[in-house]
Amino acid sequence: MKRLNKAATYLKIAIFCLPVSFVAMTNNLAAQELSFAHVITQGEGSVTASPDKAEVRATISTIKKTPKAAKDWIDDKLVAVVKGLQVVGVSKEQLDTANLNIRAEYKYPSNQARELVGYRASRTIHIKGINLPNIAKVLDTSVMKADIQIEGIELKSSQEALLREQARMAAIEDAKAKAESLAKGFDTKLDGVWQIKYLQNTSPMPLMMKMNSAAQYDVAESYQNGEVSFRDSVQVIYKLK
């Protein structure tokens, strides 16, 4: 029994010391990894292009006396919107519609109990892949003018993958140029790459605007003069000779 207790004590000591030993070993390894002459640079790259696509987000909303009446109205309106958009060249595959949301709405008179106003039903429509010259027709179609709030328009490019790659390569070249310039300035030379850290930029920087119902159709044409930008960055550790 004494031997078992003694073994358990040693085990507890070993477990207690393990995190400390591990941290010390990790720190020593990090110190060893960078115990040579090196230079760290961060490259930035960006590409700007003219958009050729657009995406529109809109919300259908109504208030009715009962949840069923609100749902039925939204369903009928959505069918009309889909048919109306098909007339101007938007296919069903370009449409995403969020789940129906229904909630009770109340008014609160002073010093009185709340009163039920009705039930608000809403559904969001996301129209993707609109050819930019067609954006004015989409916004101007009659089904988009009544009982629909345009939440925003986002400019896109059909060459997004290529533009992202160009931005990434520009960031790499920028990191290289900075490292070479620094090495030359300090009378030394680069001796290869030690570490690369990709600082991914996951989203483009498009023009996006939320418009009120009075102005949304007047500015549709202005979207054709916009730009989309893609940015990327990379951090590199170079060894020095």
Coordinates of N, CA and C in Angstrom, one line a residue:
M1 N 0.8 -1.2 0.0 CA 0.0 0.0 0.0 C 0.9 1.3 0.0
K2 N 2.0 1.2 0.8 CA 2.9 2.4 0.9 C 3.5 2.6 -0.5
R3 N 3.8 1.5 -1.2 CA 4.4 1.7 -2.5 C 3.4 2.3 -3.5
L4 N 2.2 1.9 -3.4 CA 1.1 2.5 -4.3 C 0.9 4.0 -4.0
N5 N 0.9 4.4 -2.8 CA 0.8 5.8 -2.4 C 1.9 6.6 -2.9
K6 N 3.1 6.0 -2.8 CA 4.3 6.7 -3.2 C 4.3 6.9 -4.7
A7 N 3.9 5.9 -5.4 CA 3.8 5.9 -6.9 C 2.8 7.0 -7.3
A8 N 1.7 7.0 -6.6 CA 0.6 8.0 -7.0 C 1.2 9.4 -6.7
T9 N 2.0 9.6 -5.7 CA 2.5 10.9 -5.4 C 3.5 11.4 -6.5
Y10 N 4.3 10.5 -7.0 CA 5.2 10.8 -8.1 C 4.5 11.1 -9.3
L11 N 3.4 10.4 -9.6 CA 2.6 10.6 -10.8 C 1.9 12.0 -10.7
K12 N 1.5 12.4 -9.6 CA 0.9 13.7 -9.4 C 1.9 14.8 -9.7
I13 N 3.1 14.6 -9.2 CA 4.2 15.6 -9.4 C 4.5 15.7 -10.9
A14 N 4.6 14.5 -11.5 CA 4.9 14.5 -13.0 C 3.9 15.2 -13.8
I15 N 2.6 15.0 -13.5 CA 1.5 15.6 -14.2 C 1.5 17.1 -14.0
F16 N 1.8 17.5 -12.7 CA 1.9 19.0 -12.4 C 3.0 19.7 -13.2
C17 N 4.1 19.0 -13.3 CA 5.3 19.6 -13.9 C 5.2 19.6 -15.5
L18 N 4.3 18.7 -16.0 CA 4.3 18.5 -17.5 C 4.0 19.8 -18.2
P19 N 2.9 20.6 -17.8 CA 2.7 21.9 -18.6 C 3.9 22.8 -18.5
V20 N 4.5 22.9 -17.4 CA 5.7 23.8 -17.3 C 6.8 23.4 -18.2
S21 N 7.1 22.1 -18.2 CA 8.2 21.6 -19.0 C 7.8 21.8 -20.5
F22 N 6.5 21.5 -20.8 CA 6.1 21.7 -22.2 C 6.2 23.1 -22.7
V23 N 5.8 24.1 -21.9 CA 5.9 25.5 -22.2 C 7.4 25.9 -22.4
A24 N 8.2 25.4 -21.5 CA 9.7 25.7 -21.6 C 10.3 25.2 -22.9
M25 N 9.9 23.9 -23.2 CA 10.4 23.3 -24.4 C 9.9 24.1 -25.7
T26 N 8.6 24.5 -25.6 CA 8.1 25.2 -26.8 C 8.8 26.6 -27.0
N27 N 9.0 27.3 -25.9 CA 9.7 28.6 -25.9 C 11.2 28.4 -26.4
N28 N 11.8 27.4 -26.0 CA 13.2 27.1 -26.5 C 13.2 26.8 -27.9
L29 N 12.2 26.0 -28.4 CA 12.1 25.7 -29.8 C 11.9 27.0 -30.7
A30 N 11.0 27.9 -30.2 CA 10.7 29.1 -30.9 C 12.0 30.0 -31.0
A31 N 12.8 30.0 -29.9 CA 14.0 30.8 -29.8 C 15.0 30.2 -30.8
Q32 N 15.1 28.8 -30.9 CA 16.0 28.2 -31.8 C 15.6 28.5 -33.3
E33 N 14.3 28.5 -33.5 CA 13.8 28.7 -34.9 C 14.2 30.1 -35.4
L34 N 14.3 31.1 -34.6 CA 14.6 32.5 -35.0 C 16.0 32.9 -34.5
S35 N 16.8 32.0 -34.2 CA 18.2 32.3 -33.7 C 19.1 32.5 -34.9
F36 N 18.7 33.2 -35.9 CA 19.5 33.4 -37.1 C 19.1 34.8 -37.7
A37 N 20.0 35.4 -38.5 CA 19.6 36.7 -39.1 C 18.4 36.5 -40.0
H38 N 17.5 37.4 -39.9 CA 16.3 37.3 -40.7 C 15.6 38.6 -40.9
V39 N 14.7 38.7 -41.8 CA 13.9 39.9 -42.0 C 12.5 39.5 -42.3
I40 N 11.5 40.2 -41.7 CA 10.1 39.9 -41.8 C 9.5 41.0 -42.6
T41 N 8.8 40.6 -43.7 CA 8.1 41.6 -44.5 C 6.6 41.2 -44.6
Q42 N 5.8 42.2 -44.9 CA 4.4 41.9 -45.2 C 4.0 42.5 -46.5
G43 N 3.5 41.7 -47.4 CA 3.2 42.2 -48.7 C 1.7 42.5 -48.8
E44 N 1.3 43.5 -49.5 CA -0.1 43.9 -49.7 C -0.4 43.9 -51.2
G45 N -1.5 43.4 -51.6 CA -1.9 43.5 -53.0 C -3.3 43.8 -53.2
S46 N -3.7 44.5 -54.2 CA -5.1 44.8 -54.5 C -5.3 44.9 -56.0
V47 N -6.5 44.6 -56.4 CA -6.9 44.6 -57.8 C -8.3 45.2 -57.9
T48 N -8.4 46.2 -58.8 CA -9.7 46.8 -59.0 C -10.2 46.5 -60.4
A49 N -11.5 46.3 -60.6 CA -12.0 45.9 -61.9 C -13.4 46.5 -62.0
S50 N -13.9 46.6 -63.2 CA -15.2 47.1 -63.5 C -16.2 45.9 -63.2
P51 N -17.3 46.1 -62.5 CA -18.2 45.0 -62.3 C -19.0 44.7 -63.5
D52 N -19.4 43.4 -63.6 CA -20.3 43.0 -64.7 C -21.6 42.3 -64.2
K53 N -21.6 42.1 -62.9 CA -22.8 41.5 -62.2 C -23.2 42.3 -61.1
A54 N -24.4 42.0 -60.6 CA -25.0 42.6 -59.4 C -25.8 41.7 -58.6
E55 N -26.0 41.9 -57.3 CA -26.9 41.1 -56.5 C -27.8 42.1 -55.8
V56 N -29.0 41.8 -55.7 CA -30.0 42.6 -55.0 C -30.6 41.8 -53.8
R57 N -30.7 42.5 -52.7 CA -31.5 42.0 -51.6 C -32.7 42.8 -51.3
A58 N -33.8 42.2 -51.2 CA -35.1 42.9 -51.0 C -35.9 42.1 -50.0
T59 N -36.8 42.8 -49.3 CA -37.7 42.2 -48.3 C -39.2 42.5 -48.7
I60 N -40.0 41.4 -48.7 CA -41.4 41.5 -48.8 C -42.0 41.5 -47.4
S61 N -42.9 42.4 -47.2 CA -43.4 42.5 -45.8 C -44.9 43.0 -45.8
T62 N -45.7 42.5 -44.9 CA -47.1 42.9 -44.8 C -47.6 42.7 -43.4
I63 N -48.7 43.4 -43.0 CA -49.4 43.1 -41.7 C -50.8 42.8 -42.0
K64 N -51.3 41.7 -41.5 CA -52.6 41.2 -41.6 C -53.2 40.8 -40.3
K65 N -54.5 40.6 -40.2 CA -55.2 40.4 -39.0 C -54.9 39.0 -38.4
T66 N -54.6 38.0 -39.2 CA -54.3 36.7 -38.7 C -53.0 36.2 -39.3
P67 N -52.3 35.2 -38.7 CA -51.0 34.7 -39.2 C -51.3 34.0 -40.6
K68 N -52.4 33.4 -40.8 CA -52.7 32.7 -42.0 C -52.9 33.7 -43.2
A69 N -53.6 34.8 -42.9 CA -53.8 35.8 -43.9 C -52.4 36.4 -44.3
A70 N -51.6 36.7 -43.3 CA -50.2 37.2 -43.6 C -49.4 36.3 -44.4
K71 N -49.4 35.0 -44.1 CA -48.7 34.0 -44.8 C -49.2 33.9 -46.3
D72 N -50.5 33.8 -46.4 CA -51.1 33.7 -47.8 C -50.7 34.9 -48.6
W73 N -50.7 36.1 -48.1 CA -50.4 37.3 -48.8 C -48.9 37.2 -49.3
I74 N -48.0 36.8 -48.4 CA -46.6 36.8 -48.7 C -46.4 35.7 -49.8
D75 N -47.0 34.5 -49.7 CA -46.9 33.5 -50.7 C -47.3 34.0 -52.0
D76 N -48.5 34.6 -52.1 CA -49.0 35.1 -53.4 C -48.1 36.2 -54.0
K77 N -47.6 37.0 -53.1 CA -46.7 38.1 -53.6 C -45.4 37.5 -54.1
L78 N -44.8 36.5 -53.4 CA -43.6 35.9 -53.9 C -43.8 35.2 -55.2
V79 N -44.9 34.6 -55.5 CA -45.2 34.0 -56.8 C -45.2 35.1 -57.9
A80 N -45.8 36.2 -57.6 CA -45.9 37.3 -58.5 C -44.5 37.9 -58.8
V81 N -43.7 38.0 -57.8 CA -42.3 38.5 -57.9 C -41.5 37.6 -58.8
V82 N -41.6 36.3 -58.6 CA -40.8 35.3 -59.4 C -41.2 35.4 -60.9
K83 N -42.5 35.5 -61.1 CA -43.0 35.6 -62.5 C -42.6 36.9 -63.1
G84 N -42.7 38.0 -62.4 CA -42.3 39.3 -62.9 C -40.8 39.4 -63.2
L85 N -40.0 38.8 -62.4 CA -38.6 38.8 -62.6 C -38.2 38.0 -63.8
Q86 N -38.9 36.9 -64.0 CA -38.6 36.1 -65.2 C -38.8 36.8 -66.5
V87 N -39.8 37.7 -66.5 CA -40.1 38.6 -67.7 C -38.9 39.4 -68.1
V88 N -38.1 39.8 -67.1 CA -36.9 40.7 -67.4 C -35.6 39.8 -67.4
G89 N -35.7 38.5 -67.5 CA -34.5 37.7 -67.7 C -33.9 37.1 -66.4
V90 N -34.6 37.1 -65.3 CA -34.1 36.5 -64.1 C -34.7 35.1 -63.9
S91 N -33.8 34.1 -63.8 CA -34.3 32.7 -63.7 C -34.6 32.4 -62.2
K92 N -35.3 31.3 -62.0 CA -35.6 30.8 -60.7 C -34.3 30.4 -60.0
E93 N -33.3 29.9 -60.7 CA -32.0 29.5 -60.2 C -31.2 30.7 -59.6
Q94 N -31.6 31.9 -60.0 CA -30.9 33.1 -59.5 C -31.5 33.7 -58.2
L95 N -32.6 33.0 -57.7 CA -33.3 33.5 -56.6 C -33.1 32.6 -55.4
D96 N -32.8 33.3 -54.2 CA -32.8 32.6 -52.9 C -33.8 33.3 -52.1
T97 N -34.7 32.6 -51.4 CA -35.7 33.2 -50.6 C -35.5 32.7 -49.1
A98 N -35.5 33.6 -48.2 CA -35.3 33.1 -46.8 C -36.7 32.6 -46.3
N99 N -36.6 31.9 -45.1 CA -37.8 31.3 -44.5 C -38.8 32.4 -44.1
L100 N -40.0 32.1 -44.2 CA -41.1 33.0 -43.8 C -41.0 33.3 -42.3
N101 N -41.1 34.6 -42.0 CA -41.0 35.1 -40.6 C -42.4 35.8 -40.2
I102 N -43.0 35.3 -39.2 CA -44.3 35.9 -38.8 C -44.2 36.2 -37.3
R103 N -44.6 37.5 -37.0 CA -44.6 37.9 -35.5 C -45.8 38.8 -35.3
A104 N -46.2 38.7 -34.0 CA -47.3 39.6 -33.6 C -46.8 41.0 -33.4
E105 N -47.6 42.0 -33.8 CA -47.2 43.4 -33.5 C -48.3 44.0 -32.7
Y106 N -47.8 44.8 -31.7 CA -48.7 45.5 -30.8 C -48.5 47.0 -30.8
K107 N -49.5 47.7 -30.3 CA -49.4 49.1 -30.0 C -49.6 49.3 -28.5
Y108 N -49.0 50.3 -27.9 CA -49.0 50.5 -26.4 C -49.5 51.8 -26.1
P109 N -50.9 51.9 -26.0 CA -51.5 53.2 -25.6 C -51.0 53.6 -24.2
S110 N -51.0 54.9 -23.9 CA -50.6 55.3 -22.6 C -51.5 54.8 -21.5
N111 N -50.9 54.3 -20.4 CA -51.7 53.8 -19.3 C -52.7 52.8 -19.6
Q112 N -52.5 52.0 -20.7 CA -53.5 51.0 -21.1 C -52.7 49.7 -21.4
A113 N -53.5 48.7 -21.4 CA -52.9 47.4 -21.8 C -52.5 47.4 -23.3
R114 N -51.5 46.7 -23.7 CA -51.1 46.6 -25.1 C -52.3 46.1 -26.0
E115 N -52.3 46.5 -27.2 CA -53.3 46.1 -28.2 C -52.7 45.4 -29.4
L116 N -53.2 44.3 -29.8 CA -52.7 43.6 -30.9 C -53.1 44.4 -32.2
V117 N -52.0 44.8 -33.0 CA -52.3 45.4 -34.3 C -52.5 44.4 -35.4
G118 N -51.8 43.3 -35.3 CA -51.9 42.3 -36.4 C -50.7 41.5 -36.4
Y119 N -50.5 40.7 -37.5 CA -49.3 39.9 -37.6 C -48.5 40.3 -38.8
R120 N -47.3 40.6 -38.6 CA -46.4 41.0 -39.6 C -45.6 39.7 -40.2
A121 N -45.8 39.6 -41.5 CA -45.1 38.5 -42.2 C -44.0 39.1 -43.1
S122 N -42.8 38.5 -43.2 CA -41.8 39.0 -44.0 C -41.0 37.9 -44.6
R123 N -40.4 38.2 -45.8 CA -39.6 37.2 -46.4 C -38.5 37.9 -47.3
T124 N -37.3 37.5 -47.2 CA -36.2 38.2 -47.9 C -35.9 37.4 -49.2
I125 N -35.7 38.2 -50.2 CA -35.3 37.7 -51.6 C -33.9 38.1 -51.9
H126 N -33.1 37.2 -52.3 CA -31.8 37.5 -52.8 C -31.7 37.1 -54.3
I127 N -31.5 38.1 -55.1 CA -31.4 37.9 -56.5 C -29.9 38.0 -56.9
K128 N -29.4 36.9 -57.4 CA -28.0 36.8 -57.7 C -27.7 36.8 -59.2
G129 N -26.5 37.1 -59.6 CA -26.0 37.0 -60.9 C -26.7 37.8 -62.0
I130 N -27.2 39.0 -61.6 CA -27.9 39.9 -62.5 C -26.8 40.5 -63.4
N131 N -27.0 40.4 -64.7 CA -26.1 41.1 -65.7 C -26.3 42.6 -65.4
L132 N -25.1 43.3 -65.2 CA -25.2 44.7 -64.8 C -26.1 45.6 -65.7
P133 N -26.0 45.4 -67.0 CA -26.9 46.3 -67.9 C -28.3 46.0 -67.6
N134 N -28.7 44.9 -67.0 CA -30.1 44.6 -66.7 C -30.6 45.0 -65.4
I135 N -29.7 45.7 -64.6 CA -30.1 46.0 -63.2 C -31.2 47.0 -63.2
A136 N -31.2 48.0 -64.1 CA -32.3 49.0 -64.1 C -33.6 48.3 -64.4
K137 N -33.6 47.4 -65.3 CA -34.9 46.7 -65.6 C -35.4 45.9 -64.4
V138 N -34.5 45.3 -63.7 CA -34.9 44.5 -62.5 C -35.5 45.4 -61.5
L139 N -34.9 46.5 -61.2 CA -35.4 47.5 -60.2 C -36.7 48.1 -60.6
D140 N -36.8 48.3 -61.9 CA -37.9 49.1 -62.4 C -39.2 48.2 -62.7
T141 N -39.0 46.9 -62.6 CA -40.2 46.1 -62.9 C -41.2 46.3 -61.8
S142 N -42.5 46.2 -62.2 CA -43.6 46.6 -61.3 C -43.6 45.8 -60.1
V143 N -43.2 44.5 -60.1 CA -43.3 43.7 -58.9 C -42.3 44.1 -57.9
M144 N -41.2 44.9 -58.3 CA -40.2 45.3 -57.3 C -40.6 46.7 -56.7
K145 N -41.6 47.3 -57.2 CA -42.0 48.6 -56.8 C -43.0 48.6 -55.7
A146 N -43.8 47.6 -55.6 CA -45.0 47.6 -54.7 C -44.7 46.6 -53.5
D147 N -44.8 47.1 -52.3 CA -44.7 46.3 -51.1 C -43.4 45.6 -50.9
I148 N -42.3 46.1 -51.5 CA -41.0 45.5 -51.4 C -40.0 46.6 -51.1
Q149 N -39.2 46.3 -50.1 CA -38.1 47.3 -49.7 C -36.8 46.7 -50.2
I150 N -36.1 47.5 -51.0 CA -34.8 47.2 -51.5 C -33.8 47.4 -50.4
E151 N -33.1 46.4 -49.9 CA -32.2 46.5 -48.8 C -30.8 46.9 -49.2
G152 N -30.4 46.4 -50.4 CA -29.1 46.8 -50.8 C -28.8 46.2 -52.2
I153 N -27.8 46.8 -52.9 CA -27.3 46.3 -54.2 C -25.8 46.1 -54.1
E154 N -25.3 45.0 -54.4 CA -23.9 44.7 -54.3 C -23.3 44.4 -55.7
L155 N -22.3 45.1 -56.1 CA -21.7 44.9 -57.4 C -20.7 43.7 -57.3
K156 N -20.7 42.9 -58.3 CA -19.8 41.7 -58.4 C -19.1 41.6 -59.7
S157 N -18.2 40.6 -59.8 CA -17.5 40.3 -61.0 C -17.6 38.8 -61.3
S158 N -17.8 38.5 -62.5 CA -17.8 37.1 -62.9 C -16.4 36.5 -62.9
Q159 N -15.4 37.4 -62.8 CA -14.0 37.0 -62.8 C -13.4 37.0 -61.4
E160 N -14.2 36.8 -60.4 CA -13.8 36.9 -59.0 C -12.6 36.0 -58.7
A161 N -12.6 34.8 -59.1 CA -11.5 33.9 -58.8 C -10.2 34.4 -59.4
L162 N -10.2 34.8 -60.6 CA -9.0 35.4 -61.2 C -8.5 36.6 -60.5
L163 N -9.4 37.5 -60.2 CA -9.1 38.8 -59.5 C -8.5 38.5 -58.1
R164 N -9.0 37.5 -57.4 CA -8.4 37.1 -56.1 C -7.0 36.6 -56.3
E165 N -6.8 35.8 -57.3 CA -5.4 35.3 -57.6 C -4.5 36.4 -57.9
Q166 N -4.9 37.4 -58.7 CA -4.1 38.5 -59.1 C -3.7 39.3 -57.8
A167 N -4.7 39.5 -56.9 CA -4.4 40.3 -55.7 C -3.4 39.5 -54.8
R168 N -3.5 38.2 -54.8 CA -2.6 37.4 -54.0 C -1.2 37.4 -54.6
M169 N -1.1 37.3 -55.9 CA 0.3 37.4 -56.5 C 0.9 38.8 -56.3
A170 N 0.1 39.8 -56.4 CA 0.6 41.2 -56.1 C 1.1 41.3 -54.7
A171 N 0.4 40.7 -53.7 CA 0.9 40.7 -52.3 C 2.2 40.0 -52.2
I172 N 2.4 38.8 -52.9 CA 3.6 38.1 -52.8 C 4.8 38.9 -53.4
E173 N 4.6 39.5 -54.6 CA 5.6 40.3 -55.2 C 6.0 41.5 -54.3
D174 N 5.0 42.1 -53.7 CA 5.2 43.2 -52.8 C 6.1 42.8 -51.6
A175 N 5.9 41.6 -51.0 CA 6.7 41.1 -49.9 C 8.1 40.8 -50.4
K176 N 8.3 40.2 -51.6 CA 9.6 40.0 -52.1 C 10.4 41.3 -52.3
A177 N 9.7 42.3 -52.9 CA 10.4 43.5 -53.2 C 10.8 44.2 -52.0
K178 N 10.0 44.2 -50.9 CA 10.4 44.8 -49.7 C 11.6 44.1 -49.0
A179 N 11.5 42.8 -49.0 CA 12.6 42.0 -48.4 C 13.9 42.3 -49.2
E180 N 13.9 42.3 -50.5 CA 15.1 42.6 -51.3 C 15.7 44.0 -51.0
S181 N 14.7 44.9 -51.0 CA 15.2 46.3 -50.7 C 15.8 46.5 -49.3
L182 N 15.2 45.8 -48.3 CA 15.8 45.9 -47.0 C 17.2 45.2 -46.9
A183 N 17.3 44.1 -47.5 CA 18.5 43.3 -47.5 C 19.6 44.2 -48.2
K184 N 19.3 44.7 -49.3 CA 20.3 45.5 -50.0 C 20.7 46.8 -49.2
G185 N 19.7 47.4 -48.6 CA 20.0 48.6 -47.8 C 20.9 48.3 -46.6
F186 N 20.9 47.1 -46.1 CA 21.8 46.7 -45.0 C 23.0 45.9 -45.4
D187 N 23.3 46.0 -46.7 CA 24.5 45.4 -47.3 C 24.5 43.9 -47.0
T188 N 23.4 43.2 -47.2 CA 23.4 41.7 -47.1 C 22.5 41.2 -48.2
K189 N 22.3 39.9 -48.2 CA 21.5 39.2 -49.2 C 20.5 38.2 -48.5
L190 N 19.4 38.0 -49.3 CA 18.4 37.0 -48.8 C 19.0 35.6 -49.0
D191 N 18.6 34.7 -48.1 CA 19.1 33.3 -48.1 C 17.9 32.4 -48.1
G192 N 16.8 32.7 -48.8 CA 15.7 31.8 -48.9 C 14.6 32.2 -47.9
V193 N 13.4 31.6 -48.1 CA 12.2 31.8 -47.3 C 12.2 30.8 -46.1
W194 N 12.0 31.4 -44.9 CA 11.9 30.5 -43.7 C 10.4 30.2 -43.4
Q195 N 9.6 31.2 -43.5 CA 8.2 31.0 -43.1 C 7.3 31.9 -43.9
I196 N 6.1 31.4 -44.3 CA 5.1 32.2 -45.0 C 3.8 32.1 -44.2
K197 N 3.2 33.2 -44.0 CA 1.9 33.3 -43.3 C 0.9 34.0 -44.2
Y198 N -0.1 33.3 -44.6 CA -1.1 33.9 -45.5 C -2.2 34.6 -44.6
L199 N -2.3 35.9 -44.8 CA -3.3 36.7 -44.1 C -4.5 36.9 -45.0
Q200 N -5.3 35.8 -45.0 CA -6.3 35.8 -46.0 C -7.4 36.8 -45.8
N201 N -7.7 37.5 -46.9 CA -8.8 38.4 -47.0 C -10.0 37.7 -47.7
T202 N -11.0 37.3 -47.0 CA -12.0 36.4 -47.5 C -13.1 37.1 -48.4
S203 N -13.2 38.4 -48.3 CA -14.3 39.0 -49.0 C -13.8 40.2 -49.9
P204 N -14.4 40.4 -51.0 CA -14.1 41.6 -51.9 C -14.6 42.8 -51.2
M205 N -14.2 44.0 -51.8 CA -14.7 45.2 -51.3 C -15.6 45.9 -52.4
P206 N -16.9 45.4 -52.4 CA -17.8 45.9 -53.4 C -18.4 47.2 -53.0
L207 N -19.1 47.8 -54.0 CA -19.9 49.0 -53.7 C -21.3 48.4 -53.3
M208 N -21.7 48.8 -52.1 CA -23.0 48.3 -51.6 C -23.8 49.5 -51.1
M209 N -25.0 49.6 -51.4 CA -25.8 50.8 -51.0 C -27.2 50.4 -50.6
K210 N -27.7 51.0 -49.5 CA -29.0 50.8 -49.1 C -29.8 52.1 -49.5
M211 N -30.9 51.9 -50.2 CA -31.6 53.0 -50.7 C -33.0 53.1 -50.2
N212 N -33.5 54.3 -50.0 CA -34.9 54.4 -49.7 C -35.8 54.2 -50.9
S213 N -37.1 54.0 -50.7 CA -38.0 53.6 -51.8 C -38.1 54.8 -52.8
A214 N -38.0 56.0 -52.3 CA -38.2 57.1 -53.2 C -37.0 57.3 -54.2
A215 N -35.8 56.9 -53.8 CA -34.7 57.2 -54.6 C -34.1 55.9 -55.4
Q216 N -34.6 54.7 -55.0 CA -33.9 53.5 -55.5 C -33.9 53.4 -57.0
Y217 N -35.0 53.8 -57.6 CA -35.0 53.6 -59.1 C -34.3 54.7 -59.9
D218 N -34.2 55.8 -59.3 CA -33.5 56.9 -60.0 C -32.0 56.7 -60.1
V219 N -31.4 55.9 -59.2 CA -30.0 55.8 -59.2 C -29.5 54.4 -59.8
A220 N -30.5 53.7 -60.4 CA -30.1 52.3 -60.9 C -29.0 52.4 -61.9
E221 N -29.0 53.4 -62.8 CA -28.0 53.5 -63.9 C -26.7 53.8 -63.3
S222 N -26.6 54.5 -62.2 CA -25.3 54.8 -61.6 C -24.4 53.6 -61.2
Y223 N -25.0 52.5 -61.0 CA -24.3 51.3 -60.6 C -23.3 50.8 -61.7
Q224 N -23.6 51.2 -62.9 CA -22.8 50.8 -64.0 C -21.4 51.5 -64.1
N225 N -21.2 52.5 -63.3 CA -20.0 53.2 -63.2 C -19.2 52.8 -62.0
G226 N -19.6 51.8 -61.2 CA -18.9 51.4 -60.0 C -17.7 50.6 -60.2
E227 N -17.0 50.2 -59.1 CA -15.8 49.3 -59.2 C -15.9 48.3 -58.1
V228 N -15.2 47.1 -58.3 CA -15.0 46.2 -57.2 C -13.5 46.0 -57.0
S229 N -13.2 45.9 -55.7 CA -11.7 45.7 -55.4 C -11.5 44.5 -54.6
F230 N -10.4 43.8 -54.8 CA -10.0 42.6 -54.1 C -8.7 42.9 -53.4
R231 N -8.5 42.6 -52.2 CA -7.3 42.8 -51.4 C -6.8 41.5 -50.8
D232 N -5.5 41.4 -50.7 CA -4.9 40.2 -50.1 C -3.5 40.6 -49.5
S233 N -3.1 39.8 -48.5 CA -1.8 40.1 -47.9 C -1.1 38.8 -47.4
V234 N 0.2 38.9 -47.3 CA 1.0 37.7 -46.9 C 2.2 38.2 -46.1
Q235 N 2.6 37.5 -45.1 CA 3.7 37.8 -44.2 C 4.8 36.7 -44.4
V236 N 6.0 37.2 -44.6 CA 7.1 36.2 -45.0 C 8.3 36.5 -44.1
I237 N 8.9 35.5 -43.6 CA 10.2 35.6 -42.9 C 11.3 35.0 -43.8
Y238 N 12.3 35.9 -44.2 CA 13.4 35.5 -45.0 C 14.6 35.4 -44.1
K239 N 15.4 34.4 -44.4 CA 16.7 34.2 -43.8 C 17.7 35.2 -44.5
L240 N 18.7 35.7 -43.8 CA 19.7 36.5 -44.3 C 21.1 35.8 -44.3
K241 N 21.9 36.0 -45.4 CA 23.2 35.4 -45.4 C 24.2 36.1 -44.5

